[in-house]
Short mmCIF file of C-alpha atoms and ligand atoms in Angstrom, two decimals:
data_model
loop_
_atom_site.label_atom_id
_atom_site.label_comp_id
_atom_site.label_asym_id
_atom_site.label_seq_id
_atom_site.Cartn_x
_atom_site.Cartn_y
_atom_site.Cartn_z
CA MET I 926 -40.32 -21.14 -95.46
CA GLN I 927 -42.83 -20.87 -98.31
CA LYS I 928 -40.42 -18.68 -100.25
CA THR I 929 -37.59 -21.22 -100.01
CA LYS I 930 -39.94 -23.94 -101.10
CA ASP I 931 -41.03 -21.93 -104.18
CA ILE I 932 -37.44 -21.44 -105.24
CA ILE I 933 -36.66 -25.13 -104.88
CA MET I 934 -39.72 -26.04 -106.94
CA ASP I 935 -38.71 -23.58 -109.67
CA TYR I 936 -35.32 -25.24 -109.90
CA LEU I 937 -36.89 -28.65 -110.13
CA GLU I 938 -39.05 -27.52 -113.07
CA LEU I 939 -36.16 -26.14 -115.16
CA PRO I 940 -35.48 -27.58 -118.67
CA ARG I 941 -32.54 -29.87 -119.27
CA PRO I 942 -29.06 -28.27 -119.34
CA ILE I 943 -27.66 -26.88 -122.60
CA ALA I 944 -24.24 -27.89 -123.92
CA LEU I 945 -21.70 -25.70 -125.77
CA VAL I 946 -18.42 -26.73 -127.43
CA LEU I 947 -15.94 -23.97 -128.28
CA ASP I 948 -12.52 -24.09 -129.96
CA ALA I 949 -9.49 -22.46 -128.38
CA ALA I 950 -10.37 -19.10 -130.03
CA GLY I 951 -13.88 -19.16 -128.56
CA ASN I 952 -15.71 -20.03 -131.79
CA ILE I 953 -18.72 -22.35 -131.70
CA GLU I 954 -17.91 -25.94 -132.71
CA HIS I 955 -21.18 -27.44 -131.46
CA LEU I 956 -24.37 -26.47 -129.68
CA SER I 957 -26.95 -28.87 -128.18
CA ILE I 958 -30.51 -28.79 -129.50
CA GLU I 959 -31.71 -27.23 -126.22
CA ALA I 960 -29.12 -24.46 -126.64
CA CYS I 961 -30.29 -23.74 -130.21
CA GLN I 962 -33.92 -23.67 -129.00
CA LEU I 963 -33.08 -21.28 -126.21
CA LEU I 964 -31.10 -18.95 -128.48
CA GLY I 965 -33.50 -19.21 -131.40
CA TYR I 966 -30.80 -20.08 -133.99
CA GLU I 967 -30.49 -23.00 -136.40
CA LEU I 968 -27.26 -24.88 -135.70
CA SER I 969 -26.06 -24.21 -139.23
CA GLU I 970 -26.61 -20.48 -138.71
CA ILE I 971 -24.38 -20.27 -135.74
CA LEU I 972 -21.61 -22.84 -136.18
CA GLY I 973 -18.20 -21.14 -136.36
CA ALA I 974 -19.45 -17.86 -134.94
CA ASN I 975 -17.65 -16.35 -131.97
CA TRP I 976 -19.66 -17.37 -128.91
CA VAL I 977 -19.00 -14.33 -126.76
CA SER I 978 -19.55 -11.64 -129.38
CA MET I 979 -22.57 -13.30 -130.97
CA CYS I 980 -24.44 -14.79 -128.04
CA LEU I 981 -23.67 -12.61 -125.01
CA PRO I 982 -25.08 -9.21 -124.05
CA GLN I 983 -22.54 -6.42 -124.63
CA ARG I 984 -21.76 -5.72 -121.01
CA TRP I 985 -20.90 -9.37 -120.26
CA GLN I 986 -18.64 -9.88 -123.27
CA LEU I 987 -15.24 -8.66 -122.05
CA LYS I 988 -15.50 -10.30 -118.66
CA THR I 989 -16.62 -13.63 -120.14
CA LYS I 990 -13.99 -13.60 -122.88
CA ARG I 991 -11.30 -13.20 -120.23
CA MET I 992 -12.74 -16.13 -118.34
CA TYR I 993 -12.75 -18.37 -121.45
CA ASP I 994 -9.18 -17.28 -122.29
CA ALA I 995 -8.17 -18.28 -118.77
CA VAL I 996 -9.88 -21.67 -119.15
CA SER I 997 -7.92 -22.27 -122.34
CA ALA I 998 -4.64 -21.38 -120.65
CA ASP I 999 -2.22 -24.14 -119.75
CA TYR I 1000 -2.17 -23.47 -116.05
CA ASN I 1001 -5.91 -23.68 -115.52
CA GLU I 1002 -7.07 -27.28 -115.57
CA GLU I 1003 -9.70 -27.06 -112.84
CA PRO I 1004 -13.36 -26.92 -114.03
CA GLN I 1005 -14.93 -23.50 -113.54
CA CYS I 1006 -18.39 -22.46 -112.39
CA HIS I 1007 -19.72 -19.12 -113.60
CA THR I 1008 -23.06 -17.45 -114.01
CA TYR I 1009 -23.58 -15.24 -117.08
CA PRO I 1010 -26.54 -14.52 -119.37
CA VAL I 1011 -26.88 -15.40 -123.07
CA LEU I 1012 -28.52 -13.18 -125.67
CA ALA I 1013 -31.15 -14.91 -127.85
CA LYS I 1014 -31.76 -13.99 -131.47
CA ASN I 1015 -34.98 -12.24 -130.43
CA GLY I 1016 -33.02 -9.98 -128.04
CA ARG I 1017 -34.12 -11.74 -124.80
CA GLN I 1018 -31.54 -12.48 -122.15
CA HIS I 1019 -31.42 -15.77 -120.24
CA PRO I 1020 -29.20 -16.05 -117.15
CA LEU I 1021 -27.42 -19.43 -116.99
CA ALA I 1022 -25.22 -21.12 -114.44
CA TRP I 1023 -22.25 -22.62 -116.30
CA HIS I 1024 -19.91 -25.48 -115.66
CA ILE I 1025 -16.84 -25.04 -117.93
CA GLU I 1026 -14.00 -27.52 -118.57
CA GLN I 1027 -10.94 -27.66 -120.88
CA ARG I 1028 -10.99 -29.91 -123.94
CA HIS I 1029 -7.87 -31.80 -124.90
CA SER I 1030 -6.68 -33.45 -128.13
CA PRO I 1031 -5.47 -37.10 -127.96
CA SER I 1032 -1.96 -35.67 -127.65
CA GLY I 1033 -3.06 -33.65 -124.60
CA ALA I 1034 -3.03 -30.18 -126.18
CA ILE I 1035 -5.81 -27.76 -125.15
CA VAL I 1036 -8.21 -27.49 -128.05
CA GLY I 1037 -10.95 -25.43 -126.46
CA SER I 1038 -13.67 -25.85 -123.87
CA ILE I 1039 -16.92 -27.64 -123.19
CA SER I 1040 -19.61 -25.91 -121.12
CA THR I 1041 -22.95 -26.99 -119.72
CA GLY I 1042 -25.38 -24.34 -118.70
CA ILE I 1043 -28.51 -24.48 -116.54
CA LYS I 1044 -31.07 -21.76 -116.79
CA VAL I 1045 -31.52 -19.79 -113.60
CA ARG I 1046 -34.30 -17.41 -112.69
CA ASP I 1047 -33.63 -13.79 -113.55
CA ASN I 1048 -33.47 -12.78 -109.93
CA ALA I 1049 -31.92 -16.01 -108.65
CA LEU I 1050 -28.66 -14.35 -107.72
CA GLN I 1051 -30.33 -11.66 -105.66
CA GLU I 1052 -32.58 -14.28 -104.10
CA LYS I 1053 -29.64 -16.50 -103.29
CA ASN I 1054 -27.92 -13.58 -101.55
CA ALA I 1055 -31.12 -12.62 -99.77
CA LEU I 1056 -31.53 -16.22 -98.64
CA LEU I 1057 -27.97 -16.36 -97.38
CA GLN I 1058 -28.44 -13.10 -95.52
CA SER I 1059 -31.71 -14.25 -94.04
CA ALA I 1060 -30.13 -17.58 -93.00
CA ALA I 1061 -27.26 -15.69 -91.36
CA ARG I 1062 -29.73 -13.44 -89.56
CA ASN I 1063 -31.77 -16.44 -88.40
CA GLN I 1064 -28.63 -18.18 -87.19
CA ALA I 1065 -27.67 -15.09 -85.19
CA VAL I 1066 -31.15 -14.97 -83.66
CA LEU I 1067 -31.02 -18.69 -82.85
CA ASP I 1068 -27.57 -18.46 -81.30
CA ASN I 1069 -28.52 -15.48 -79.17
CA ALA I 1070 -31.88 -16.88 -78.07
CA ILE I 1071 -32.22 -17.50 -74.34
CA GLU I 1072 -33.75 -20.88 -75.15
CA ALA I 1073 -31.93 -24.00 -76.22
CA ILE I 1074 -33.15 -24.89 -79.70
CA ILE I 1075 -32.65 -28.48 -80.82
CA SER I 1076 -33.75 -29.97 -84.13
CA ILE I 1077 -34.19 -33.70 -84.62
CA ASN I 1078 -34.95 -35.74 -87.69
CA ALA I 1079 -37.53 -38.46 -88.11
CA GLN I 1080 -35.31 -40.95 -86.26
CA GLY I 1081 -34.92 -38.67 -83.24
CA THR I 1082 -31.30 -37.88 -84.14
CA ILE I 1083 -30.13 -34.40 -83.20
CA THR I 1084 -29.36 -32.51 -86.42
CA HIS I 1085 -28.93 -28.99 -85.17
CA VAL I 1086 -28.39 -27.18 -81.89
CA ASN I 1087 -27.92 -23.50 -81.16
CA LYS I 1088 -25.25 -21.99 -78.91
CA THR I 1089 -27.60 -21.71 -75.91
CA THR I 1090 -28.06 -25.50 -75.98
CA GLU I 1091 -24.36 -25.83 -75.19
CA LYS I 1092 -24.75 -23.38 -72.27
CA ILE I 1093 -27.87 -25.01 -70.82
CA PHE I 1094 -26.85 -28.66 -71.16
CA GLY I 1095 -23.08 -28.27 -70.86
CA TYR I 1096 -22.35 -30.35 -74.01
CA PRO I 1097 -20.42 -28.83 -76.92
CA GLU I 1098 -22.27 -28.94 -80.22
CA GLU I 1099 -20.14 -31.77 -81.65
CA GLU I 1100 -21.03 -34.06 -78.72
CA LEU I 1101 -24.75 -33.51 -79.31
CA LEU I 1102 -24.98 -33.72 -83.10
CA GLY I 1103 -25.76 -37.26 -84.21
CA GLN I 1104 -26.92 -38.34 -80.72
CA ASN I 1105 -30.44 -39.52 -80.18
CA ILE I 1106 -32.60 -37.01 -78.32
CA THR I 1107 -32.97 -39.54 -75.46
CA PHE I 1108 -29.34 -38.69 -74.66
CA LEU I 1109 -30.63 -35.66 -72.78
CA ILE I 1110 -33.20 -37.56 -70.72
CA PRO I 1111 -32.32 -37.85 -67.02
CA ASP I 1112 -31.34 -41.35 -65.87
CA THR I 1113 -34.30 -41.44 -63.51
CA GLU I 1114 -36.59 -41.25 -66.50
CA LYS I 1115 -34.61 -43.73 -68.56
CA PRO I 1116 -36.76 -46.86 -68.19
CA LEU I 1117 -38.78 -46.95 -71.34
CA GLU I 1118 -42.16 -46.99 -69.64
CA HIS I 1119 -41.18 -43.85 -67.74
CA TYR I 1120 -39.73 -41.76 -70.46
CA ARG I 1121 -42.43 -42.76 -72.87
CA ALA I 1122 -44.53 -40.47 -70.79
CA THR I 1123 -42.05 -37.65 -70.99
CA LEU I 1124 -42.14 -34.94 -73.53
CA TRP I 1125 -38.95 -36.01 -75.16
CA ASN I 1126 -40.96 -38.79 -76.55
CA TYR I 1127 -43.45 -36.37 -77.93
CA MET I 1128 -40.72 -34.83 -80.02
CA MET I 1129 -40.58 -38.07 -81.93
CA PRO I 1130 -42.46 -38.26 -85.19
CA ASP I 1131 -45.88 -39.92 -85.23
CA SER I 1132 -46.86 -38.06 -82.15
CA ASN I 1133 -48.09 -34.51 -82.48
CA LYS I 1134 -50.03 -34.39 -79.25
CA LEU I 1135 -47.90 -31.66 -77.81
CA ILE I 1136 -46.95 -29.65 -80.83
CA GLY I 1137 -47.08 -26.00 -79.82
CA ILE I 1138 -47.90 -26.72 -76.16
CA ASN I 1139 -45.61 -25.67 -73.31
CA ARG I 1140 -44.66 -28.46 -70.94
CA GLU I 1141 -42.33 -28.70 -67.99
CA LEU I 1142 -40.04 -31.68 -67.62
CA GLY I 1143 -36.64 -32.76 -66.39
CA ALA I 1144 -33.54 -32.83 -68.58
CA LYS I 1145 -29.99 -34.01 -67.95
CA HIS I 1146 -26.97 -31.72 -67.80
CA LYS I 1147 -23.55 -33.03 -68.85
CA ASP I 1148 -22.37 -33.00 -65.23
CA GLY I 1149 -25.25 -35.35 -64.38
CA HIS I 1150 -27.54 -32.99 -62.51
CA GLN I 1151 -31.16 -32.78 -63.49
CA LEU I 1152 -32.53 -29.43 -64.57
CA PRO I 1153 -36.13 -28.33 -64.99
CA ILE I 1154 -36.95 -27.08 -68.44
CA GLU I 1155 -39.98 -25.83 -70.30
CA LEU I 1156 -40.33 -27.35 -73.74
CA THR I 1157 -42.29 -26.30 -76.80
CA VAL I 1158 -42.17 -28.50 -79.87
CA ALA I 1159 -42.53 -27.16 -83.40
CA GLU I 1160 -42.96 -29.38 -86.41
CA ILE I 1161 -41.50 -28.51 -89.82
CA SER I 1162 -42.42 -30.37 -92.96
CA ILE I 1163 -40.69 -29.66 -96.29
CA ALA I 1164 -41.49 -31.70 -99.36
CA GLY I 1165 -43.09 -34.35 -97.14
CA ILE I 1166 -40.07 -34.69 -94.84
CA ARG I 1167 -40.99 -34.05 -91.19
CA SER I 1168 -38.58 -32.76 -88.63
CA PHE I 1169 -39.09 -31.44 -85.11
CA THR I 1170 -37.59 -28.54 -83.26
CA GLY I 1171 -37.69 -28.39 -79.50
CA ILE I 1172 -37.40 -24.98 -77.88
CA MET I 1173 -36.24 -25.40 -74.29
CA ARG I 1174 -36.03 -22.81 -71.58
CA ASP I 1175 -34.06 -23.45 -68.40
CA ILE I 1176 -36.58 -22.74 -65.64
CA SER I 1177 -34.35 -23.52 -62.63
CA GLU I 1178 -34.51 -19.88 -61.49
CA ARG I 1179 -38.27 -19.72 -61.92
CA LYS I 1180 -38.70 -22.99 -60.00
CA LEU I 1181 -36.51 -21.63 -57.22
CA SER I 1182 -38.55 -18.41 -56.96
CA GLU I 1183 -41.78 -20.42 -57.04
CA ALA I 1184 -40.49 -22.59 -54.18
CA ARG I 1185 -39.44 -19.47 -52.25
CA LEU I 1186 -42.81 -17.82 -52.86
CA LYS I 1187 -44.61 -20.98 -51.74
CA GLN I 1188 -42.48 -21.11 -48.61
CA SER I 1189 -43.12 -17.46 -47.74
CA LYS I 1190 -46.86 -17.93 -48.37
CA GLU I 1191 -46.77 -20.88 -45.99
CA GLU I 1192 -44.87 -18.81 -43.44
CA VAL I 1193 -47.43 -15.98 -43.71
CA GLN I 1194 -50.22 -18.52 -43.28
CA GLN I 1195 -48.48 -20.03 -40.25
CA ALA I 1196 -48.06 -16.57 -38.73
CA ARG I 1197 -51.77 -15.89 -39.36
CA ASP I 1198 -52.71 -19.21 -37.74
CA ARG I 1199 -50.52 -18.44 -34.73
CA LEU I 1200 -52.14 -15.02 -34.42
CA ALA I 1201 -55.64 -16.48 -34.65
CA HIS I 1202 -54.64 -19.05 -32.04
CA MET I 1203 -53.37 -16.26 -29.76
CA ASP I 1204 -56.71 -14.51 -30.23
CA ARG I 1205 -58.56 -17.66 -29.15
CA LEU I 1206 -56.27 -18.09 -26.14
CA HIS I 1207 -56.98 -14.48 -25.28
CA ILE I 1208 -60.75 -15.11 -25.47
CA ALA I 1209 -60.34 -18.27 -23.38
CA SER I 1210 -58.29 -16.46 -20.75
CA GLU I 1211 -60.96 -13.76 -20.54
CA MET I 1212 -63.59 -16.46 -20.23
CA SER I 1213 -61.65 -18.42 -17.61
CA THR I 1214 -63.84 -17.31 -14.66
CA GLY I 1215 -66.92 -18.36 -16.57
CA ILE I 1216 -65.29 -21.65 -17.57
CA ALA I 1217 -64.38 -22.42 -13.96
CA HIS I 1218 -67.90 -21.59 -12.84
CA GLU I 1219 -69.45 -23.61 -15.64
CA LEU I 1220 -67.31 -26.64 -14.77
CA ASN I 1221 -67.84 -26.30 -11.05
CA GLN I 1222 -71.58 -26.83 -11.33
CA PRO I 1223 -71.54 -30.36 -12.80
CA LEU I 1224 -68.52 -31.32 -10.66
CA THR I 1225 -70.28 -30.21 -7.46
CA ALA I 1226 -73.42 -32.06 -8.56
CA ILE I 1227 -71.38 -35.22 -9.27
CA SER I 1228 -69.76 -35.01 -5.84
CA MET I 1229 -73.15 -34.52 -4.13
CA TYR I 1230 -74.81 -37.43 -5.96
CA ALA I 1231 -71.82 -39.69 -5.25
CA GLN I 1232 -72.04 -38.83 -1.53
CA ALA I 1233 -75.76 -39.53 -1.56
CA CYS I 1234 -75.10 -42.97 -3.08
CA ARG I 1235 -72.47 -43.69 -0.41
CA ASN I 1236 -74.88 -42.66 2.39
CA LEU I 1237 -77.56 -44.95 0.97
CA VAL I 1238 -75.13 -47.86 0.88
CA ASP I 1239 -73.67 -47.03 4.37
CA ASN I 1240 -77.16 -46.88 5.92
CA GLY I 1241 -78.10 -50.13 4.26
CA LYS I 1242 -81.06 -48.36 2.67
CA SER I 1243 -79.89 -48.78 -0.85
CA ASP I 1244 -82.14 -50.42 -3.31
CA ILE I 1245 -80.84 -50.98 -6.80
CA LYS I 1246 -83.53 -48.80 -8.41
CA SER I 1247 -82.76 -45.60 -6.47
CA LEU I 1248 -79.00 -46.22 -6.78
CA LEU I 1249 -79.35 -46.59 -10.55
CA SER I 1250 -81.29 -43.34 -10.98
CA THR I 1251 -78.66 -41.46 -8.91
CA LEU I 1252 -75.85 -42.97 -10.97
CA LEU I 1253 -77.69 -41.82 -14.10
CA TRP I 1254 -77.67 -38.24 -12.76
CA ILE I 1255 -73.94 -38.55 -12.10
CA ASP I 1256 -73.39 -39.74 -15.65
CA LYS I 1257 -75.43 -36.83 -17.07
CA GLN I 1258 -73.47 -34.26 -15.09
CA ALA I 1259 -70.16 -35.84 -16.11
CA GLN I 1260 -71.25 -35.61 -19.74
CA ARG I 1261 -72.12 -31.92 -19.28
CA ALA I 1262 -68.67 -31.26 -17.84
CA GLY I 1263 -67.15 -33.22 -20.74
CA ASP I 1264 -69.09 -31.09 -23.27
CA ILE I 1265 -67.80 -27.89 -21.70
CA ILE I 1266 -64.21 -29.14 -21.79
CA ARG I 1267 -64.61 -30.27 -25.41
CA ASN I 1268 -65.93 -26.82 -26.39
CA ILE I 1269 -63.04 -25.06 -24.67
CA ARG I 1270 -60.49 -27.47 -26.17
CA ALA I 1271 -61.94 -26.85 -29.62
CA LEU I 1272 -61.48 -23.15 -29.05
CA VAL I 1273 -57.95 -23.10 -27.66
CA GLY I 1274 -56.51 -26.18 -29.37
CA LYS I 1275 -54.98 -26.26 -32.84
CA GLN I 1276 -57.79 -26.18 -35.36
CA ASP I 1277 -58.23 -28.41 -38.33
CA PRO I 1278 -57.64 -26.03 -41.23
CA HIS I 1279 -59.63 -28.11 -43.72
CA HIS I 1280 -62.91 -27.10 -45.30
CA GLN I 1281 -65.83 -29.21 -44.12
CA LEU I 1282 -69.43 -29.23 -45.24
CA THR I 1283 -71.13 -27.31 -42.43
CA ASN I 1284 -74.63 -26.29 -41.44
CA ILE I 1285 -74.06 -22.63 -40.63
CA ASN I 1286 -77.16 -22.41 -38.37
CA ASP I 1287 -75.89 -25.28 -36.18
CA LEU I 1288 -72.55 -23.49 -35.98
CA ILE I 1289 -74.27 -20.25 -34.88
CA HIS I 1290 -76.17 -22.06 -32.11
CA SER I 1291 -73.15 -23.95 -30.79
CA THR I 1292 -71.17 -20.67 -30.81
CA ILE I 1293 -73.87 -18.94 -28.74
CA GLU I 1294 -73.65 -21.84 -26.26
CA LEU I 1295 -69.89 -21.44 -26.11
CA ALA I 1296 -70.20 -17.68 -25.62
CA GLN I 1297 -72.57 -18.21 -22.73
CA VAL I 1298 -69.83 -19.94 -20.78
CA ASP I 1299 -68.84 -16.33 -20.07
CA ILE I 1300 -70.85 -14.99 -17.11
CA GLU I 1301 -71.29 -11.59 -18.81
CA CYS I 1302 -72.90 -13.24 -21.81
CA ARG I 1303 -75.43 -15.13 -19.74
CA THR I 1304 -77.38 -11.94 -19.04
CA ILE I 1305 -77.77 -11.27 -22.79
CA THR I 1306 -80.86 -12.26 -24.74
CA PHE I 1307 -79.97 -13.90 -28.05
CA LYS I 1308 -82.49 -13.63 -30.87
CA CYS I 1309 -81.77 -15.86 -33.85
CA GLN I 1310 -83.47 -15.48 -37.21
CA CYS I 1311 -81.85 -18.28 -39.11
CA SER I 1312 -83.15 -19.06 -42.57
CA GLU I 1313 -84.19 -22.71 -42.75
CA THR I 1314 -83.38 -23.00 -46.43
CA LEU I 1315 -79.66 -22.25 -46.33
CA PRO I 1316 -77.45 -24.67 -48.23
CA MET I 1317 -74.66 -26.51 -46.42
CA ILE I 1318 -71.42 -24.67 -47.11
CA GLU I 1319 -67.80 -25.77 -47.12
CA ILE I 1320 -65.89 -23.79 -44.52
CA VAL I 1321 -63.16 -24.21 -41.94
CA SER I 1322 -65.80 -24.36 -39.21
CA GLY I 1323 -63.43 -23.65 -36.30
CA GLN I 1324 -62.34 -20.41 -38.00
CA ILE I 1325 -65.87 -19.21 -38.76
CA GLN I 1326 -66.85 -20.06 -35.19
CA GLN I 1327 -64.01 -17.79 -34.06
CA VAL I 1328 -65.43 -14.96 -36.22
CA ILE I 1329 -68.95 -15.33 -34.79
CA LEU I 1330 -67.56 -15.59 -31.24
CA ASN I 1331 -65.51 -12.40 -31.76
CA LEU I 1332 -68.58 -10.50 -32.99
CA ILE I 1333 -70.72 -11.76 -30.08
CA ARG I 1334 -68.07 -10.86 -27.49
CA ASN I 1335 -67.60 -7.37 -28.98
CA ALA I 1336 -71.38 -6.92 -28.90
CA GLY I 1337 -71.38 -8.04 -25.24
CA ASP I 1338 -68.61 -5.54 -24.43
CA ALA I 1339 -70.58 -2.75 -26.14
CA MET I 1340 -73.64 -3.46 -23.93
CA VAL I 1341 -71.82 -3.89 -20.62
CA ASP I 1342 -73.43 -0.80 -19.03
CA LEU I 1343 -77.00 -1.69 -20.05
CA LYS I 1344 -79.62 -3.31 -17.83
CA PRO I 1345 -79.90 -7.07 -18.48
CA GLN I 1346 -83.29 -6.75 -20.21
CA GLU I 1347 -81.82 -4.19 -22.65
CA LYS I 1348 -78.94 -6.45 -23.72
CA ILE I 1349 -80.02 -8.06 -26.96
CA ILE I 1350 -77.90 -9.69 -29.67
CA SER I 1351 -79.71 -10.56 -32.89
CA ILE I 1352 -78.10 -13.03 -35.26
CA ILE I 1353 -79.55 -13.38 -38.73
CA SER I 1354 -78.49 -15.88 -41.38
CA GLU I 1355 -79.86 -15.58 -44.90
CA GLN I 1356 -79.00 -16.20 -48.53
CA THR I 1357 -78.66 -12.76 -50.05
CA CYS I 1358 -77.95 -13.93 -53.58
CA GLN I 1359 -77.32 -17.15 -55.45
CA ASP I 1360 -73.62 -17.26 -54.64
CA PHE I 1361 -73.40 -16.00 -51.07
CA ILE I 1362 -74.96 -16.44 -47.68
CA SER I 1363 -74.71 -13.69 -45.14
CA ILE I 1364 -74.55 -13.63 -41.34
CA ILE I 1365 -75.50 -10.45 -39.48
CA VAL I 1366 -74.73 -9.77 -35.81
CA ARG I 1367 -76.55 -6.78 -34.24
CA ASP I 1368 -76.45 -5.45 -30.73
CA THR I 1369 -78.14 -2.69 -28.72
CA GLY I 1370 -74.87 -1.29 -27.38
CA VAL I 1371 -72.94 1.97 -27.75
CA GLY I 1372 -72.69 1.66 -31.53
CA LEU I 1373 -69.86 2.55 -33.87
CA ASP I 1374 -68.27 5.92 -34.43
CA ILE I 1375 -69.85 7.19 -37.66
CA ASP I 1376 -66.77 9.25 -38.64
CA GLN I 1377 -64.37 6.40 -38.20
CA PRO I 1378 -63.36 4.73 -41.47
CA ASN I 1379 -64.22 1.02 -41.71
CA GLU I 1380 -60.62 0.11 -42.62
CA GLN I 1381 -59.40 1.44 -39.27
CA LEU I 1382 -61.77 -0.91 -37.40
CA PHE I 1383 -60.18 -3.88 -39.13
CA GLN I 1384 -56.58 -2.73 -38.62
CA PRO I 1385 -54.65 -4.92 -36.15
CA PHE I 1386 -54.16 -3.41 -32.68
CA TYR I 1387 -56.99 -0.90 -33.08
CA SER I 1388 -58.97 -0.94 -29.83
CA THR I 1389 -60.97 1.53 -27.75
CA LYS I 1390 -61.09 -0.85 -24.79
CA THR I 1391 -58.80 -0.52 -21.75
CA HIS I 1392 -57.68 -4.13 -21.97
CA GLY I 1393 -58.45 -4.72 -25.63
CA MET I 1394 -55.87 -6.37 -27.92
CA GLY I 1395 -57.40 -4.95 -31.07
CA MET I 1396 -56.88 -8.25 -32.91
CA GLY I 1397 -60.41 -9.70 -32.98
CA LEU I 1398 -61.82 -7.80 -35.97
CA ALA I 1399 -58.51 -7.89 -37.89
CA ILE I 1400 -58.28 -11.69 -37.58
CA SER I 1401 -61.99 -12.15 -38.35
CA HIS I 1402 -61.61 -9.94 -41.42
CA SER I 1403 -58.72 -12.03 -42.74
CA ILE I 1404 -60.51 -15.35 -41.99
CA VAL I 1405 -63.62 -14.24 -43.90
CA HIS I 1406 -61.50 -12.85 -46.74
CA ASN I 1407 -59.64 -16.17 -47.05
CA HIS I 1408 -62.97 -17.94 -47.32
CA GLY I 1409 -63.84 -15.70 -50.27
CA GLY I 1410 -66.27 -13.50 -48.34
CA LYS I 1411 -66.35 -10.01 -46.88
CA LEU I 1412 -66.72 -8.69 -43.33
CA CYS I 1413 -68.20 -5.16 -42.96
CA ALA I 1414 -69.54 -2.85 -40.31
CA ASN I 1415 -72.86 -1.21 -41.16
CA LYS I 1416 -72.57 2.44 -40.14
CA ASN I 1417 -76.22 3.13 -41.02
CA TYR I 1418 -77.51 0.97 -38.19
CA SER I 1419 -78.43 3.34 -35.38
CA ASP I 1420 -79.76 1.12 -32.53
CA GLY I 1421 -76.29 -0.14 -31.66
CA ALA I 1422 -73.71 -1.81 -33.90
CA GLU I 1423 -74.21 -4.12 -36.86
CA PHE I 1424 -71.54 -6.33 -38.39
CA SER I 1425 -72.17 -8.67 -41.28
CA PHE I 1426 -70.09 -11.12 -43.25
CA THR I 1427 -70.67 -13.15 -46.35
CA LEU I 1428 -69.50 -16.66 -47.26
CA PRO I 1429 -69.55 -18.14 -50.74
CA VAL I 1430 -71.87 -21.06 -51.39
CA MET I 1431 -69.15 -22.63 -53.56
CA PRO I 1432 -65.96 -22.59 -51.49
CA ILE I 1433 -62.57 -21.26 -52.47
CA LEU I 1434 -60.61 -24.41 -51.66
CA GLY I 1435 -56.91 -24.68 -50.93
CA ASP I 1436 -56.63 -21.24 -49.44
CA HIS I 1437 -57.58 -20.59 -45.88
P1 ADP A 101 -60.83 -5.47 -29.14
O1 ADP A 101 -62.16 -6.11 -28.89
O2 ADP A 101 -59.69 -6.18 -28.46
O3 ADP A 101 -60.81 -3.99 -28.89
P2 ADP A 101 -61.49 -5.84 -31.88
O4 ADP A 101 -60.64 -5.88 -33.08
O5 ADP A 101 -62.41 -6.99 -31.67
O6 ADP A 101 -60.51 -5.65 -30.68
O7 ADP A 101 -62.38 -4.52 -31.93
C1 ADP A 101 -61.77 -3.30 -32.27
C2 ADP A 101 -62.61 -2.13 -31.86
O8 ADP A 101 -63.80 -2.05 -32.66
C3 ADP A 101 -63.13 -2.19 -30.47
O9 ADP A 101 -62.17 -1.76 -29.51
C4 ADP A 101 -64.34 -1.24 -30.54
O10 ADP A 101 -63.92 0.11 -30.47
C5 ADP A 101 -64.85 -1.47 -31.93
N1 ADP A 101 -65.98 -2.41 -31.91
C6 ADP A 101 -65.98 -3.68 -32.31
N2 ADP A 101 -67.19 -4.25 -32.18
C7 ADP A 101 -67.99 -3.30 -31.69
C8 ADP A 101 -69.41 -3.24 -31.32
N3 ADP A 101 -70.21 -4.30 -31.46
N4 ADP A 101 -69.89 -2.06 -30.86
C9 ADP A 101 -69.09 -0.98 -30.74
N5 ADP A 101 -67.78 -0.96 -31.06
C10 ADP A 101 -67.24 -2.10 -31.53
#
């Protein structure tokens, strides 16, 4: 652009045109002062001389003489435009662009010619050709671009469109040129207050907020449908005149793939949730004997206390005080039964997948309580070393509870053949570094196979148990991973098995 501007400025700074009057034989009848100055002759010196042979370089003479002869011929009344150089007295050549017309006598006879010449730069012709070639090349690039390219002037009127614009918007060029850019705004965005906010408006002068920035917005196709486009606006300013070019890419395909990708991500997530739910149902079904036992106790107690109350009333021995204390016992037992049911429902029901600020130590303790619903787990000694200074963390608590429960149950399975006093599960919570807290679950069971790669442990359906599903560790691994942490088995621990997982102090939200 700078080059074009330079050339224009050079033209603007040129001296005034020179004038030349020739007779029919091509001899000089008059020369303007500017012409004499340029050639370096006094007028008196040059009057009557033959213009072509005196004032033109040798190699231009024949060609130019023919042209002047043709101008002086009867049949050629149209003014002519030619470019040829003149030869000054000092031997310098000056290229000039000429406008040449016939001169007539009052009777209408051709008496010669009158020419006006404007000095052009020595390399103007080459530059003009180069400019034309470059413009043609640019046009080809514009027309073959995959983006629609639309230029508007200061009033928002479309001044230029490339071929792709026709393809994307469905309008032929002639229907777009001269229209205001708002012509391409979808009807839904038409009310002024709405489309003010749209990028089309940013293409207007006086607003350069979005120059050079990519934005997505809706545009209107000729057939009325709305299409998503990505717009970049470029501003061009020549000699103080601003214009704007919008480069628009049709992103319908991209939007479609994004929607498909989002849908498949959601489907994967749903499948994961279903799997995790199956895992919890599996745990619950394995714990069903324990659950029944756990529920039976408060229910039996309630029944016994209720009978006792009835007997007191039947025997007429009831005093309000003893009745009240028995009813209080009934209430307490009912609450215990309610707590057990709530815990089980939380485990098997659909879980709230949202991150909540959670005290991880409280979660560990309530998970131990839940695990102890299982009769097998009741013979285990739990040792907790929970750091008191842990920050609250944002987690999907139901999911992390499932992880801890899985690790506890696996530990229980690994210690099934031990004497009750040997069954110990240690749970440690600590902040290992600024960004993560870590939870370690250790047992005194059979331990892990040292030669077995860690990845295999976390593969779905890997199990060494007769009735194992092999899903617990795989699901736990993916839950921890989705929280931004890591679940590992520590093969160096030799007193049994050790699993640990980390959770970030700052959550990874939106992904679970
Ligand atoms: P499942 O418990 O149904 O087998 P998991 O994915 O929970 O499925 O566990 C996979 C396997 O990892 C188990 O079958 C067992 O071989 C091994 N494993 C897990 N936890 C322990 C542990 N605490 N001690 C020893 N082996 C374990």
